[in-house]
Amino acid sequence: LQQAAKDHPKAVKLLLERAPKPVEPDSGYGIAVGGKYEAWLYVSEMRPFWEQHQALDWARAVLAKPHPNTGAAAPGQDNLF
């Protein structure tokens, strides 16, 4: 998830918004890779799946920055390896 957030920041940000709003197609021809409209296409199709599996709160917790003084891993990341 952290790698996806680095590689596709607009898609992850839009996915984790509390109430994402539709995005108009990018101007010009086609769909800009990494653009807001491409992110919307993913979110509009896949958000119900994330909601069905209660994964949005989990993803928000994983991507939350750890407290700067503790250096602790994000919730659910301490036992992945």
PDB file of C-alpha atoms in Angstrom:
ATOM      1  CA  LEU A   1       0.000   0.000   0.000  1.00  0.00           C
ATOM      2  CA  GLN A   2       2.817   2.396   0.802  1.00  0.00           C
ATOM      3  CA  GLN A   3       4.428   1.683  -2.559  1.00  0.00           C
ATOM      4  CA  ALA A   4       1.100   2.240  -4.313  1.00  0.00           C
ATOM      5  CA  ALA A   5       0.778   5.579  -2.520  1.00  0.00           C
ATOM      6  CA  LYS A   6       4.221   6.572  -3.809  1.00  0.00           C
ATOM      7  CA  ASP A   7       3.576   5.363  -7.355  1.00  0.00           C
ATOM      8  CA  HIS A   8      -0.047   6.568  -7.649  1.00  0.00           C
ATOM      9  CA  PRO A   9      -0.498   9.392  -5.124  1.00  0.00           C
ATOM     10  CA  LYS A  10      -3.576  10.927  -6.768  1.00  0.00           C
ATOM     11  CA  ALA A  11      -5.418   7.604  -6.905  1.00  0.00           C
ATOM     12  CA  VAL A  12      -4.682   6.731  -3.272  1.00  0.00           C
ATOM     13  CA  LYS A  13      -5.551  10.225  -2.068  1.00  0.00           C
ATOM     14  CA  LEU A  14      -8.862  10.175  -3.943  1.00  0.00           C
ATOM     15  CA  LEU A  15      -9.645   6.635  -2.777  1.00  0.00           C
ATOM     16  CA  LEU A  16      -9.157   7.570   0.881  1.00  0.00           C
ATOM     17  CA  GLU A  17     -11.187  10.781   0.795  1.00  0.00           C
ATOM     18  CA  ARG A  18     -14.311  10.537   2.944  1.00  0.00           C
ATOM     19  CA  ALA A  19     -16.601  11.522   0.052  1.00  0.00           C
ATOM     20  CA  PRO A  20     -14.707  11.602  -3.257  1.00  0.00           C
ATOM     21  CA  LYS A  21     -16.300  13.732  -5.930  1.00  0.00           C
ATOM     22  CA  PRO A  22     -16.346  12.790  -9.621  1.00  0.00           C
ATOM     23  CA  VAL A  23     -13.546  14.228 -11.712  1.00  0.00           C
ATOM     24  CA  GLU A  24     -13.999  15.491 -15.255  1.00  0.00           C
ATOM     25  CA  PRO A  25     -11.834  13.970 -17.998  1.00  0.00           C
ATOM     26  CA  ASP A  26      -8.455  15.566 -18.539  1.00  0.00           C
ATOM     27  CA  SER A  27      -8.360  18.099 -21.338  1.00  0.00           C
ATOM     28  CA  GLY A  28      -6.914  16.963 -24.612  1.00  0.00           C
ATOM     29  CA  TYR A  29      -6.898  13.469 -26.012  1.00  0.00           C
ATOM     30  CA  GLY A  30      -6.989  10.275 -24.008  1.00  0.00           C
ATOM     31  CA  ILE A  31      -6.392   9.814 -20.323  1.00  0.00           C
ATOM     32  CA  ALA A  32      -3.290  11.215 -18.661  1.00  0.00           C
ATOM     33  CA  VAL A  33      -1.429   8.465 -16.847  1.00  0.00           C
ATOM     34  CA  GLY A  34      -1.199   9.466 -13.206  1.00  0.00           C
ATOM     35  CA  GLY A  35      -3.799  12.197 -13.644  1.00  0.00           C
ATOM     36  CA  LYS A  36      -6.872  12.941 -11.580  1.00  0.00           C
ATOM     37  CA  TYR A  37      -9.266  11.459 -14.117  1.00  0.00           C
ATOM     38  CA  GLU A  38      -7.348   8.195 -14.264  1.00  0.00           C
ATOM     39  CA  ALA A  39      -7.506   8.145 -10.455  1.00  0.00           C
ATOM     40  CA  TRP A  40     -11.265   8.730 -10.591  1.00  0.00           C
ATOM     41  CA  LEU A  41     -11.731   5.824 -13.012  1.00  0.00           C
ATOM     42  CA  TYR A  42     -10.070   3.508 -10.482  1.00  0.00           C
ATOM     43  CA  VAL A  43     -11.887   4.930  -7.468  1.00  0.00           C
ATOM     44  CA  SER A  44     -15.322   4.900  -9.093  1.00  0.00           C
ATOM     45  CA  GLU A  45     -14.899   1.227  -9.981  1.00  0.00           C
ATOM     46  CA  MET A  46     -13.014  -0.111  -6.952  1.00  0.00           C
ATOM     47  CA  ARG A  47     -14.164   1.929  -3.945  1.00  0.00           C
ATOM     48  CA  PRO A  48     -17.206  -0.317  -3.366  1.00  0.00           C
ATOM     49  CA  PHE A  49     -14.806  -3.276  -3.062  1.00  0.00           C
ATOM     50  CA  TRP A  50     -12.672  -1.417  -0.505  1.00  0.00           C
ATOM     51  CA  GLU A  51     -15.821  -0.465   1.429  1.00  0.00           C
ATOM     52  CA  GLN A  52     -17.223  -4.005   1.299  1.00  0.00           C
ATOM     53  CA  HIS A  53     -14.053  -5.315   2.952  1.00  0.00           C
ATOM     54  CA  GLN A  54     -13.770  -2.439   5.462  1.00  0.00           C
ATOM     55  CA  ALA A  55     -10.338  -1.666   4.025  1.00  0.00           C
ATOM     56  CA  LEU A  56     -10.528   2.132   3.848  1.00  0.00           C
ATOM     57  CA  ASP A  57      -9.989   2.705   7.570  1.00  0.00           C
ATOM     58  CA  TRP A  58      -7.192   0.141   7.529  1.00  0.00           C
ATOM     59  CA  ALA A  59      -5.517   1.909   4.602  1.00  0.00           C
ATOM     60  CA  ARG A  60      -5.839   5.289   6.295  1.00  0.00           C
ATOM     61  CA  ALA A  61      -4.198   3.883   9.430  1.00  0.00           C
ATOM     62  CA  VAL A  62      -1.385   2.231   7.487  1.00  0.00           C
ATOM     63  CA  LEU A  63      -0.592   5.414   5.611  1.00  0.00           C
ATOM     64  CA  ALA A  64      -0.840   7.649   8.672  1.00  0.00           C
ATOM     65  CA  LYS A  65       2.533   8.975   9.639  1.00  0.00           C
ATOM     66  CA  PRO A  66       3.920   7.513  12.865  1.00  0.00           C
ATOM     67  CA  HIS A  67       4.374   9.858  15.766  1.00  0.00           C
ATOM     68  CA  PRO A  68       7.722  11.586  15.163  1.00  0.00           C
ATOM     69  CA  ASN A  69       9.000  10.897  18.689  1.00  0.00           C
ATOM     70  CA  THR A  70       8.213   7.190  18.767  1.00  0.00           C
ATOM     71  CA  GLY A  71       9.333   6.032  15.341  1.00  0.00           C
ATOM     72  CA  ALA A  72       6.683   3.332  15.672  1.00  0.00           C
ATOM     73  CA  ALA A  73       5.475   1.478  12.620  1.00  0.00           C
ATOM     74  CA  ALA A  74       2.042   2.258  11.265  1.00  0.00           C
ATOM     75  CA  PRO A  75      -0.746   0.043  12.661  1.00  0.00           C
ATOM     76  CA  GLY A  76      -0.754  -3.381  11.089  1.00  0.00           C
ATOM     77  CA  GLN A  77       2.752  -3.002   9.662  1.00  0.00           C
ATOM     78  CA  ASP A  78       4.786  -4.275  12.576  1.00  0.00           C
ATOM     79  CA  ASN A  79       4.356  -7.945  11.714  1.00  0.00           C
ATOM     80  CA  LEU A  80       4.335  -8.016   7.919  1.00  0.00           C
ATOM     81  CA  PHE A  81       7.793  -9.593   7.608  1.00  0.00           C
TER      82      PHE A  81
END
